[in-house]
Amino acid sequence: MKQVRYADISTLIIDDQPEARSYTRDMLREFGSSHVDTVSSGDEGLALMREQQYQLVLCDYNLGEGRDGQQVLEEVRHGGLLPQTAAFVMITADSAPQMVMGALEYHPDGYIMKPYTRSDLKKRLTRLLEAKVILLPIEEPLAAQDYQQALAGCDVVARRHPEQMVAALRHKGNLLILLQRHQDAEKLYSVVLSKRMLPWAQLGLGKALYHQGRLDEALAAFQALVQENEAYVEARDWMARIHSEQGRPEAAERELLAAIEISPKAVKRQMELARVAEKNQSWMVSEQAYKRSVALGRHSVYRSSNNYFGLVTAMEKTLDDRSPRDRRKAGDEAMRLLKEADRVFEDREVRCRAAALRAHTARLHGKTREAEVADQRAQELFSKLENPPDDLRQLVEEGAAGVSAAERAAMEKCESLNNQGVEMFKNGHAAEAYALFREAVGSGQASYAVQLNTLQALLSLVQGGQPPDGWQQQAQALLKPLAEMPADDSHRARLEKLQLMHDRLLQAV
C-alpha cells in the first residue's frame, strides 16, 4: 500500500483556542506537513476553503460565537467546498450525545476526542488518509460525477482491498440508488444483511424499497432498523415521509419528535417537524420547532425566511392560550423576529413580507405607531417588486388600509381625554382629572401611562379625604391589568410606588 506522505497534504485547522491550534499544527509539522493553515472561526475556515483546496480539514466542534463545527460541515457538504477525495475530521472535547449525533449526521470522515497525544493523532489520521488513498478509484470518479466509473471502482476496491470491502459496498449501494437501479440496490443490501446486520445496509434496503413504491415494506425495514438501533434517526425521517404520503400526518409528527429527542441539532429535521405540525395544527409543537429552526439556522446554510414567518404565524395561533403578560411577550418576540428577517435577508420580496407581517403583528398587539412605520416600509418595498405574489399584495393592501375609522377615533379620543386630565391634575383638580382619566380608560385604547394616571388621580383623592364610593374596587380594577406589566417596562417603577401608596391607604381604612 502506498504510504501517506504528509508533505503532500495541505491541511486546514479550525479552532477558536490559540493553544489548541498551535498544538495540532506543531504535531502535523512533526509528521512532515509543510502546508498547514490555521484559523479561529468557522467563517474564516469556509472563506479559505472557497479560495483553495485542502486534502485534510481538522475542525473543532465548539468554535465560540458564530458557526460551530457542525454548521461548518453542513456548509462544506452543501456547497461542495472540499473535493470528494479530501477528509473532514471533527475534533471535540464534548461527548454529549446530542452534540455527537448532530455532528455525525453530516458524515465527517473522522471523529477525534480531545485530549489526544501525538501518537493518537498520527495513528487516526494515517489510517483515515490511507483509506482515502485506497478509495480513490471510487472517489475520484464520484468527484467528476462519473457514477458508472465510480460503480466499477467499487468492485475494484472490494477485490483488491478486502479490508475496505464494507466501505466499497456502502458506496456501491448509494451509487445504485443514485443511478435509480433500485432493484439492484435491494439485492445488494439483502446479500449484505444475510451475512450481518449492518445499520447502513438496513437503511439502504428501506430506501431501495421506497423508491420502488413498496411503501409498506420500506416502512417495515425502517421500523426494524430503529428497533435494532434507535439512535439511527435517519430511519425515522423516512418513516415520517411514508406516514405523510399514506395520510398519517400525526404519525409522521410522532416519528420526527422521536428523532429530534435523540438529535435536536439537525436543522432540516426541525424545519420538517415545524411544517408537519403546522399541517396538523399542532401549534405549540410547530412553534417550538420553528423557534429551533430559526436559532439553528442563524449560522447555517439552511437559514430560511419561511422559518421566521412560520414561527410568527404559530405564535399568533397560540395567543388565546397565553396570559396577558405572555401575549405581550409573544408580540414583542414576533416583532423582533420580523425586524431580524428584514435585516438579514437580501431578497426584496422577503423583506417586504417581513415588514407587512410586522405591521399586522403590531396592529394585533395595539402598537399603532409601530404598525404605521412598518406599513410605510412594506409599501415602499412593494412598489419596487416586479411580479409580487397575490397573497403579499393582499397583506400590503390590508396594511395600507390601516386601522378602522372607529379605532382611530377611539385612540384620538383617549389621547385627548388623557391630555385634558393631566392639565386638570396639574392644576389641583383631582376629581375632574379622575373623571377624564376614567373615560379614557373606558375607550379600550388606554396605554400603561393612561392607566397609571387614572390610578394616581384616584389614590390622590383618597389621600386628600375625598374617596369616591367603592374606591377599593375601582383601584383593584386598575391594578389587575397593570400587574401584567413586564418587569423591564419603563413604567414599572411608577407602578411600584403607586402600589405601595395603595397598600398604605388600604391599611388606614
Short mmCIF file of C-alpha atoms in Angstrom, two decimals:
data_model
loop_
_atom_site.label_atom_id
_atom_site.label_comp_id
_atom_site.label_asym_id
_atom_site.label_seq_id
_atom_site.Cartn_x
_atom_site.Cartn_y
_atom_site.Cartn_z
CA MET A 1 0.00 0.00 0.00
CA LYS A 2 1.18 3.50 -0.83
CA GLN A 3 2.27 5.24 2.37
CA VAL A 4 0.80 8.58 3.40
CA ARG A 5 3.15 11.49 2.71
CA TYR A 6 2.14 14.35 4.97
CA ALA A 7 4.40 16.69 2.98
CA ASP A 8 1.96 16.32 0.05
CA ILE A 9 -1.15 17.06 2.10
CA SER A 10 -2.45 20.60 2.54
CA THR A 11 -4.23 20.93 5.89
CA LEU A 12 -6.59 23.44 7.47
CA ILE A 13 -7.06 23.62 11.25
CA ILE A 14 -10.19 25.42 12.55
CA ASP A 15 -10.14 26.01 16.31
CA ASP A 16 -11.02 29.06 18.39
CA GLN A 17 -8.38 28.22 21.03
CA PRO A 18 -4.89 29.54 20.07
CA GLU A 19 -3.12 26.90 22.16
CA ALA A 20 -5.06 24.07 20.50
CA ARG A 21 -4.29 25.43 17.02
CA SER A 22 -0.60 25.67 17.77
CA TYR A 23 -0.53 22.24 19.46
CA THR A 24 -2.13 20.48 16.49
CA ARG A 25 -0.16 22.44 13.88
CA ASP A 26 3.15 21.55 15.58
CA MET A 27 2.19 17.87 15.62
CA LEU A 28 1.37 17.91 11.91
CA ARG A 29 4.68 19.56 11.16
CA GLU A 30 6.41 16.79 13.10
CA PHE A 31 4.58 14.31 10.85
CA GLY A 32 6.13 16.07 7.84
CA SER A 33 3.40 18.52 6.83
CA SER A 34 4.68 21.68 5.16
CA HIS A 35 1.35 23.35 4.30
CA VAL A 36 -0.79 23.89 7.41
CA ASP A 37 -3.17 26.86 7.67
CA THR A 38 -4.92 27.77 10.91
CA VAL A 39 -7.98 29.93 11.57
CA SER A 40 -10.01 30.74 14.67
CA SER A 41 -13.58 30.71 13.32
CA GLY A 42 -15.86 28.74 11.05
CA ASP A 43 -16.41 31.71 8.75
CA GLU A 44 -12.65 32.15 8.25
CA GLY A 45 -12.28 28.44 7.53
CA LEU A 46 -15.08 28.46 4.95
CA ALA A 47 -13.58 31.52 3.28
CA LEU A 48 -10.23 29.72 2.87
CA MET A 49 -11.91 26.57 1.55
CA ARG A 50 -13.61 28.67 -1.12
CA GLU A 51 -10.23 30.06 -2.19
CA GLN A 52 -8.11 26.91 -2.21
CA GLN A 53 -8.38 23.14 -1.97
CA TYR A 54 -7.33 21.20 1.11
CA GLN A 55 -6.81 17.46 1.44
CA LEU A 56 -7.44 17.49 5.19
CA VAL A 57 -9.55 19.70 7.47
CA LEU A 58 -9.39 19.37 11.25
CA CYS A 59 -12.30 21.31 12.74
CA ASP A 60 -13.15 21.74 16.41
CA TYR A 61 -16.83 21.38 17.25
CA ASN A 62 -17.08 24.28 19.71
CA LEU A 63 -15.93 27.45 17.97
CA GLY A 64 -17.31 30.14 20.30
CA GLU A 65 -19.54 32.79 18.74
CA GLY A 66 -20.89 32.16 15.26
CA ARG A 67 -20.89 28.83 13.45
CA ASP A 68 -19.97 25.65 15.27
CA GLY A 69 -18.21 22.69 13.69
CA GLN A 70 -21.46 21.00 12.68
CA GLN A 71 -22.56 24.12 10.80
CA VAL A 72 -19.17 24.34 9.09
CA LEU A 73 -19.58 20.73 7.97
CA GLU A 74 -23.13 21.48 6.76
CA GLU A 75 -21.79 24.28 4.59
CA VAL A 76 -18.92 22.14 3.30
CA ARG A 77 -21.24 19.30 2.25
CA HIS A 78 -23.93 21.60 0.86
CA GLY A 79 -21.55 23.76 -1.14
CA GLY A 80 -19.05 21.08 -2.20
CA LEU A 81 -16.20 23.08 -0.67
CA LEU A 82 -13.98 20.02 -0.26
CA PRO A 83 -13.14 17.55 -3.03
CA GLN A 84 -14.59 14.05 -2.63
CA THR A 85 -11.08 12.74 -2.01
CA ALA A 86 -10.43 15.11 0.93
CA ALA A 87 -11.05 14.28 4.58
CA PHE A 88 -13.00 16.34 7.12
CA VAL A 89 -12.28 15.40 10.73
CA MET A 90 -14.35 16.69 13.64
CA ILE A 91 -12.45 17.28 16.87
CA THR A 92 -14.16 17.90 20.18
CA ALA A 93 -13.89 17.64 23.95
CA ASP A 94 -17.68 17.44 24.24
CA SER A 95 -19.08 13.91 24.35
CA ALA A 96 -22.73 14.90 24.93
CA PRO A 97 -24.91 12.51 22.87
CA GLN A 98 -26.94 15.33 21.31
CA MET A 99 -23.80 17.02 20.06
CA VAL A 100 -22.22 13.80 18.80
CA MET A 101 -25.39 12.73 16.96
CA GLY A 102 -25.79 16.16 15.37
CA ALA A 103 -22.25 16.15 14.06
CA LEU A 104 -22.28 12.54 12.83
CA GLU A 105 -25.47 13.07 10.81
CA TYR A 106 -23.45 15.17 8.36
CA HIS A 107 -20.94 12.34 7.93
CA PRO A 108 -17.49 13.64 8.83
CA ASP A 109 -14.74 11.35 7.57
CA GLY A 110 -13.35 11.07 11.08
CA TYR A 111 -14.11 11.97 14.67
CA ILE A 112 -11.44 12.55 17.33
CA MET A 113 -11.97 13.29 21.02
CA LYS A 114 -9.79 15.71 22.95
CA PRO A 115 -7.33 15.44 24.56
CA TYR A 116 -5.17 13.44 22.18
CA THR A 117 -1.48 12.64 22.09
CA ARG A 118 0.90 12.90 19.16
CA SER A 119 0.79 9.12 18.61
CA ASP A 120 -3.03 9.04 18.87
CA LEU A 121 -3.43 11.77 16.27
CA LYS A 122 -0.94 10.28 13.84
CA LYS A 123 -2.46 6.80 14.14
CA ARG A 124 -6.00 8.05 13.50
CA LEU A 125 -5.08 10.40 10.66
CA THR A 126 -2.78 7.91 8.94
CA ARG A 127 -5.45 5.21 8.99
CA LEU A 128 -8.02 7.65 7.59
CA LEU A 129 -5.74 9.02 4.88
CA GLU A 130 -4.60 5.52 3.84
CA ALA A 131 -8.25 4.54 3.44
CA LYS A 132 -8.79 7.63 1.29
CA VAL A 133 -5.94 6.51 -0.99
CA ILE A 134 -7.45 3.03 -1.33
CA LEU A 135 -10.87 4.50 -2.16
CA LEU A 136 -9.55 6.78 -4.92
CA PRO A 137 -10.92 4.50 -7.72
CA ILE A 138 -14.37 5.29 -6.28
CA GLU A 139 -13.99 8.84 -5.01
CA GLU A 140 -12.16 10.36 -7.99
CA PRO A 141 -14.93 9.49 -10.48
CA LEU A 142 -17.51 10.47 -7.85
CA ALA A 143 -15.92 13.91 -7.73
CA ALA A 144 -16.23 14.08 -11.53
CA GLN A 145 -19.86 12.83 -11.31
CA ASP A 146 -18.90 9.83 -13.43
CA TYR A 147 -21.13 7.45 -11.50
CA GLN A 148 -20.70 4.46 -13.81
CA GLN A 149 -16.93 4.62 -13.40
CA ALA A 150 -17.33 5.05 -9.64
CA LEU A 151 -19.53 1.93 -9.61
CA ALA A 152 -16.81 -0.02 -11.41
CA GLY A 153 -14.33 1.34 -8.88
CA CYS A 154 -16.35 -0.23 -6.07
CA ASP A 155 -15.72 -3.69 -7.49
CA VAL A 156 -12.01 -2.93 -7.98
CA VAL A 157 -11.59 -1.80 -4.37
CA ALA A 158 -13.59 -4.73 -2.98
CA ARG A 159 -11.45 -7.20 -4.96
CA ARG A 160 -8.03 -5.67 -4.25
CA HIS A 161 -8.54 -4.44 -0.68
CA PRO A 162 -10.74 -6.77 1.40
CA GLU A 163 -10.15 -4.57 4.46
CA GLN A 164 -12.16 -1.84 2.70
CA MET A 165 -14.89 -4.21 1.49
CA VAL A 166 -17.58 -2.64 3.72
CA ALA A 167 -16.75 0.89 2.56
CA ALA A 168 -16.82 -0.25 -1.09
CA LEU A 169 -20.21 -1.96 -0.66
CA ARG A 170 -21.63 1.07 1.08
CA HIS A 171 -20.53 3.29 -1.80
CA LYS A 172 -21.94 0.79 -4.30
CA GLY A 173 -25.36 0.77 -2.66
CA ASN A 174 -25.52 4.56 -2.65
CA LEU A 175 -24.47 4.69 -6.31
CA LEU A 176 -27.08 2.14 -7.37
CA ILE A 177 -29.80 4.23 -5.77
CA LEU A 178 -28.32 7.38 -7.32
CA LEU A 179 -28.47 5.67 -10.72
CA GLN A 180 -32.07 4.59 -9.99
CA ARG A 181 -31.13 0.93 -10.15
CA HIS A 182 -33.32 0.27 -7.16
CA GLN A 183 -33.84 -3.47 -7.66
CA ASP A 184 -30.07 -3.99 -7.92
CA ALA A 185 -29.63 -1.93 -4.75
CA GLU A 186 -32.23 -4.08 -2.98
CA LYS A 187 -30.36 -7.25 -3.97
CA LEU A 188 -27.03 -5.83 -2.78
CA TYR A 189 -28.39 -4.75 0.61
CA SER A 190 -30.22 -8.07 1.07
CA VAL A 191 -26.99 -10.01 0.46
CA VAL A 192 -25.09 -7.85 2.96
CA LEU A 193 -27.84 -8.24 5.57
CA SER A 194 -27.97 -12.02 5.09
CA LYS A 195 -24.42 -12.16 6.43
CA ARG A 196 -24.52 -9.42 9.06
CA MET A 197 -26.93 -6.81 10.41
CA LEU A 198 -25.34 -3.52 9.41
CA PRO A 199 -27.46 -0.39 10.05
CA TRP A 200 -26.40 1.37 6.84
CA ALA A 201 -27.45 -1.67 4.80
CA GLN A 202 -30.85 -1.87 6.54
CA LEU A 203 -31.35 1.86 5.87
CA GLY A 204 -30.33 1.37 2.23
CA LEU A 205 -32.77 -1.53 1.87
CA GLY A 206 -35.60 0.69 3.11
CA LYS A 207 -34.65 3.39 0.60
CA ALA A 208 -34.48 0.90 -2.27
CA LEU A 209 -37.94 -0.42 -1.39
CA TYR A 210 -39.33 3.11 -1.02
CA HIS A 211 -38.11 4.14 -4.48
CA GLN A 212 -39.83 1.08 -5.96
CA GLY A 213 -43.12 2.27 -4.46
CA ARG A 214 -43.23 -0.60 -1.95
CA LEU A 215 -44.02 1.71 0.94
CA ASP A 216 -45.33 -0.84 3.45
CA GLU A 217 -42.21 -2.99 3.01
CA ALA A 218 -40.00 0.08 3.24
CA LEU A 219 -41.74 1.17 6.44
CA ALA A 220 -41.20 -2.30 7.93
CA ALA A 221 -37.50 -2.12 7.02
CA PHE A 222 -37.06 1.25 8.71
CA GLN A 223 -39.03 0.09 11.77
CA ALA A 224 -36.78 -2.96 12.06
CA LEU A 225 -33.75 -0.68 11.98
CA VAL A 226 -34.93 1.62 14.80
CA GLN A 227 -35.88 -1.40 16.88
CA GLU A 228 -32.35 -2.69 16.47
CA ASN A 229 -30.64 0.70 16.76
CA GLU A 230 -32.92 3.53 17.92
CA ALA A 231 -30.10 6.07 17.53
CA TYR A 232 -30.22 5.63 13.73
CA VAL A 233 -32.53 8.61 13.44
CA GLU A 234 -32.39 8.94 9.65
CA ALA A 235 -34.69 5.93 9.51
CA ARG A 236 -37.31 7.91 11.42
CA ASP A 237 -37.11 10.67 8.79
CA TRP A 238 -38.03 8.10 6.15
CA MET A 239 -40.77 6.66 8.33
CA ALA A 240 -42.22 10.14 8.74
CA ARG A 241 -42.13 10.64 4.96
CA ILE A 242 -44.01 7.39 4.39
CA HIS A 243 -46.59 8.18 7.07
CA SER A 244 -47.22 11.57 5.42
CA GLU A 245 -47.58 10.04 1.97
CA GLN A 246 -50.01 7.42 3.30
CA GLY A 247 -52.19 10.01 5.01
CA ARG A 248 -50.99 9.64 8.61
CA PRO A 249 -49.64 13.12 9.44
CA GLU A 250 -49.96 12.60 13.20
CA ALA A 251 -47.75 9.50 12.98
CA ALA A 252 -45.24 11.50 10.90
CA GLU A 253 -45.15 14.14 13.63
CA ARG A 254 -44.51 11.48 16.31
CA GLU A 255 -41.59 9.99 14.37
CA LEU A 256 -39.97 13.38 13.86
CA LEU A 257 -40.40 14.23 17.55
CA ALA A 258 -38.73 10.92 18.46
CA ALA A 259 -35.82 11.67 16.11
CA ILE A 260 -35.38 15.17 17.49
CA GLU A 261 -35.35 13.81 21.03
CA ILE A 262 -32.15 11.99 20.06
CA SER A 263 -30.63 14.53 17.66
CA PRO A 264 -32.10 18.02 18.20
CA LYS A 265 -29.45 19.98 16.30
CA ALA A 266 -30.45 18.80 12.81
CA VAL A 267 -31.96 21.99 11.41
CA LYS A 268 -33.58 20.35 8.36
CA ARG A 269 -35.42 17.89 10.62
CA GLN A 270 -36.62 20.72 12.85
CA MET A 271 -37.92 22.50 9.74
CA GLU A 272 -39.76 19.37 8.61
CA LEU A 273 -41.31 18.89 12.06
CA ALA A 274 -42.46 22.52 12.07
CA ARG A 275 -44.09 22.03 8.66
CA VAL A 276 -45.79 18.75 9.59
CA ALA A 277 -47.01 20.06 12.95
CA GLU A 278 -48.33 23.18 11.21
CA LYS A 279 -50.30 20.95 8.84
CA ASN A 280 -51.67 19.07 11.87
CA GLN A 281 -52.47 22.39 13.58
CA SER A 282 -50.24 21.29 16.48
CA TRP A 283 -49.36 24.91 17.03
CA MET A 284 -47.27 24.56 20.18
CA VAL A 285 -45.13 21.84 18.57
CA SER A 286 -44.88 23.88 15.39
CA GLU A 287 -43.87 26.99 17.34
CA GLN A 288 -41.09 25.18 19.20
CA ALA A 289 -39.78 23.54 16.02
CA TYR A 290 -39.80 26.81 14.11
CA LYS A 291 -38.10 28.51 17.05
CA ARG A 292 -35.28 25.93 16.99
CA SER A 293 -35.09 26.17 13.19
CA VAL A 294 -34.55 29.92 13.43
CA ALA A 295 -31.94 29.58 16.19
CA LEU A 296 -30.03 26.75 14.47
CA GLY A 297 -30.34 28.43 11.09
CA ARG A 298 -28.75 31.74 12.08
CA HIS A 299 -25.29 30.36 11.34
CA SER A 300 -26.38 27.64 8.92
CA VAL A 301 -26.58 27.33 5.16
CA TYR A 302 -30.19 26.24 5.75
CA ARG A 303 -31.32 29.57 7.16
CA SER A 304 -34.75 30.29 5.67
CA SER A 305 -37.18 33.19 5.84
CA ASN A 306 -40.00 30.62 5.95
CA ASN A 307 -38.86 29.66 9.44
CA TYR A 308 -39.27 33.24 10.65
CA PHE A 309 -42.69 33.66 9.06
CA GLY A 310 -43.85 30.22 10.20
CA LEU A 311 -42.78 30.96 13.77
CA VAL A 312 -44.68 34.25 13.84
CA THR A 313 -47.80 32.51 12.48
CA ALA A 314 -47.57 29.71 15.06
CA MET A 315 -47.11 32.24 17.88
CA GLU A 316 -50.20 34.13 16.71
CA LYS A 317 -52.24 30.90 16.66
CA THR A 318 -51.47 30.26 20.35
CA LEU A 319 -52.17 33.77 21.69
CA ASP A 320 -55.56 32.80 23.14
CA ASP A 321 -53.87 30.16 25.32
CA ARG A 322 -51.47 32.68 26.92
CA SER A 323 -51.76 35.03 29.85
CA PRO A 324 -51.86 38.79 29.09
CA ARG A 325 -48.19 39.06 30.02
CA ASP A 326 -47.22 36.14 27.79
CA ARG A 327 -49.28 37.59 24.94
CA ARG A 328 -47.30 40.81 25.16
CA LYS A 329 -44.02 38.89 25.32
CA ALA A 330 -45.05 36.87 22.27
CA GLY A 331 -45.90 40.10 20.42
CA ASP A 332 -42.52 41.61 21.29
CA GLU A 333 -40.73 38.44 20.20
CA ALA A 334 -42.64 38.34 16.90
CA MET A 335 -41.76 41.96 16.20
CA ARG A 336 -38.09 41.29 16.94
CA LEU A 337 -38.03 38.25 14.64
CA LEU A 338 -39.62 40.14 11.77
CA LYS A 339 -37.18 43.02 12.16
CA GLU A 340 -34.36 40.48 12.07
CA ALA A 341 -35.77 38.89 8.90
CA ASP A 342 -35.99 42.32 7.27
CA ARG A 343 -32.35 42.90 8.16
CA VAL A 344 -30.65 39.57 7.37
CA PHE A 345 -32.35 38.53 4.11
CA GLU A 346 -31.39 40.36 0.93
CA ASP A 347 -34.39 39.30 -1.16
CA ARG A 348 -36.68 42.32 -1.53
CA GLU A 349 -39.85 40.21 -1.54
CA VAL A 350 -38.84 38.57 1.73
CA ARG A 351 -38.11 41.94 3.31
CA CYS A 352 -41.43 43.31 2.09
CA ARG A 353 -43.27 40.35 3.60
CA ALA A 354 -41.39 40.78 6.88
CA ALA A 355 -42.39 44.46 7.04
CA ALA A 356 -46.03 43.72 6.15
CA LEU A 357 -46.25 40.97 8.78
CA ARG A 358 -44.60 43.28 11.29
CA ALA A 359 -47.33 45.85 10.65
CA HIS A 360 -50.01 43.15 11.05
CA THR A 361 -48.44 41.94 14.31
CA ALA A 362 -48.11 45.47 15.67
CA ARG A 363 -51.80 46.16 14.98
CA LEU A 364 -52.75 42.86 16.61
CA HIS A 365 -50.97 43.94 19.80
CA GLY A 366 -52.22 47.53 19.76
CA LYS A 367 -48.91 49.11 18.70
CA THR A 368 -50.37 51.62 16.26
CA ARG A 369 -47.30 53.77 15.66
CA GLU A 370 -45.07 50.76 15.00
CA ALA A 371 -47.72 49.43 12.62
CA GLU A 372 -47.73 52.68 10.66
CA VAL A 373 -43.93 52.70 10.35
CA ALA A 374 -43.89 49.06 9.20
CA ASP A 375 -46.73 49.69 6.74
CA GLN A 376 -44.75 52.52 5.13
CA ARG A 377 -41.71 50.28 4.74
CA ALA A 378 -43.80 47.43 3.28
CA GLN A 379 -45.41 49.78 0.74
CA GLU A 380 -42.02 51.22 -0.23
CA LEU A 381 -40.54 47.76 -0.84
CA PHE A 382 -43.69 46.52 -2.57
CA SER A 383 -43.56 49.37 -5.09
CA LYS A 384 -40.17 48.05 -6.28
CA LEU A 385 -41.31 44.45 -6.89
CA GLU A 386 -41.97 43.45 -10.49
CA ASN A 387 -44.29 40.44 -10.06
CA PRO A 388 -45.37 40.24 -6.41
CA PRO A 389 -47.47 37.23 -5.38
CA ASP A 390 -51.16 37.83 -4.73
CA ASP A 391 -51.02 36.96 -1.03
CA LEU A 392 -48.29 39.55 -0.46
CA ARG A 393 -50.28 42.15 -2.38
CA GLN A 394 -53.29 41.47 -0.16
CA LEU A 395 -51.18 41.68 3.01
CA VAL A 396 -49.69 45.03 1.99
CA GLU A 397 -53.07 46.42 0.94
CA GLU A 398 -54.56 45.46 4.30
CA GLY A 399 -51.77 47.37 5.99
CA ALA A 400 -52.28 50.38 3.74
CA ALA A 401 -55.91 50.47 4.87
CA GLY A 402 -54.60 50.73 8.41
CA VAL A 403 -56.81 50.74 11.47
CA SER A 404 -60.53 51.30 11.08
CA ALA A 405 -62.00 54.79 11.39
CA ALA A 406 -63.69 53.76 14.65
CA GLU A 407 -60.41 52.51 16.13
CA ARG A 408 -58.57 55.65 15.08
CA ALA A 409 -61.32 57.86 16.53
CA ALA A 410 -61.18 55.92 19.81
CA MET A 411 -57.40 56.35 20.02
CA GLU A 412 -57.62 60.07 19.32
CA LYS A 413 -60.37 60.46 21.93
CA CYS A 414 -58.33 58.56 24.51
CA GLU A 415 -55.28 60.76 23.88
CA SER A 416 -57.38 63.95 24.12
CA LEU A 417 -59.05 62.89 27.38
CA ASN A 418 -55.70 61.94 28.89
CA ASN A 419 -54.14 65.30 27.95
CA GLN A 420 -57.08 67.17 29.49
CA GLY A 421 -56.84 65.04 32.62
CA VAL A 422 -53.13 65.75 33.01
CA GLU A 423 -53.79 69.51 32.85
CA MET A 424 -56.61 69.25 35.39
CA PHE A 425 -54.44 67.23 37.77
CA LYS A 426 -51.55 69.68 37.50
CA ASN A 427 -53.95 72.50 38.39
CA GLY A 428 -55.16 70.72 41.52
CA HIS A 429 -58.49 69.45 40.19
CA ALA A 430 -58.04 65.77 41.03
CA ALA A 431 -61.76 64.85 40.89
CA GLU A 432 -62.21 66.32 37.41
CA ALA A 433 -58.95 64.74 36.27
CA TYR A 434 -60.05 61.34 37.60
CA ALA A 435 -63.33 61.56 35.67
CA LEU A 436 -61.46 62.32 32.43
CA PHE A 437 -58.93 59.53 33.00
CA ARG A 438 -61.71 57.01 33.70
CA GLU A 439 -63.38 57.92 30.44
CA ALA A 440 -60.05 57.49 28.63
CA VAL A 441 -59.61 54.02 30.17
CA GLY A 442 -63.14 53.14 29.08
CA SER A 443 -62.20 53.74 25.41
CA GLY A 444 -60.29 50.46 25.35
CA GLN A 445 -57.20 52.22 23.94
CA ALA A 446 -55.52 53.21 27.20
CA SER A 447 -51.78 52.67 27.50
CA TYR A 448 -49.94 51.88 30.73
CA ALA A 449 -49.30 55.61 31.17
CA VAL A 450 -53.04 56.45 30.99
CA GLN A 451 -53.92 53.62 33.40
CA LEU A 452 -51.29 54.84 35.86
CA ASN A 453 -52.55 58.41 35.58
CA THR A 454 -56.04 57.15 36.46
CA LEU A 455 -54.76 55.19 39.46
CA GLN A 456 -52.70 58.14 40.71
CA ALA A 457 -55.70 60.50 40.49
CA LEU A 458 -57.87 58.01 42.37
CA LEU A 459 -55.33 57.49 45.16
CA SER A 460 -54.79 61.25 45.42
CA LEU A 461 -58.50 61.71 46.04
CA VAL A 462 -58.44 59.05 48.77
CA GLN A 463 -55.33 60.57 50.34
CA GLY A 464 -56.98 64.01 50.27
CA GLY A 465 -60.04 62.77 52.11
CA GLN A 466 -62.34 62.67 49.04
CA PRO A 467 -62.56 58.94 48.26
CA PRO A 468 -65.12 58.06 45.56
CA ASP A 469 -67.69 55.43 46.52
CA GLY A 470 -66.29 51.95 46.04
CA TRP A 471 -62.76 53.26 45.50
CA GLN A 472 -61.20 49.96 46.63
CA GLN A 473 -62.95 48.05 43.83
CA GLN A 474 -62.03 50.76 41.33
CA ALA A 475 -58.39 50.57 42.43
CA GLN A 476 -58.37 46.78 42.09
CA ALA A 477 -59.87 47.04 38.60
CA LEU A 478 -56.98 49.30 37.61
CA LEU A 479 -54.26 47.27 39.34
CA LYS A 480 -55.28 43.92 37.82
CA PRO A 481 -54.20 44.67 34.21
CA LEU A 482 -51.20 46.66 35.46
CA ALA A 483 -49.96 43.57 37.32
CA GLU A 484 -49.17 42.01 33.94
CA MET A 485 -46.68 44.80 33.15
CA PRO A 486 -43.26 43.31 32.16
CA ALA A 487 -40.52 43.71 34.76
CA ASP A 488 -38.34 45.68 32.34
CA ASP A 489 -41.09 48.13 31.32
CA SER A 490 -40.14 51.80 31.83
CA HIS A 491 -43.39 52.39 33.79
CA ARG A 492 -42.59 49.66 36.33
CA ALA A 493 -41.02 51.94 38.96
CA ARG A 494 -44.04 54.26 38.94
CA LEU A 495 -46.40 51.30 39.30
CA GLU A 496 -44.49 50.02 42.33
CA LYS A 497 -44.72 53.44 44.04
CA LEU A 498 -48.47 53.63 43.42
CA GLN A 499 -48.92 50.04 44.61
CA LEU A 500 -47.17 50.94 47.86
CA MET A 501 -49.34 54.06 48.22
CA HIS A 502 -52.48 51.95 47.60
CA ASP A 503 -51.49 49.37 50.22
CA ARG A 504 -50.89 52.06 52.87
CA LEU A 505 -54.22 53.74 52.16
CA LEU A 506 -56.00 50.37 52.35
CA GLN A 507 -54.43 49.64 55.75
CA ALA A 508 -55.53 53.04 57.05
CA VAL A 509 -59.20 52.36 56.25
#
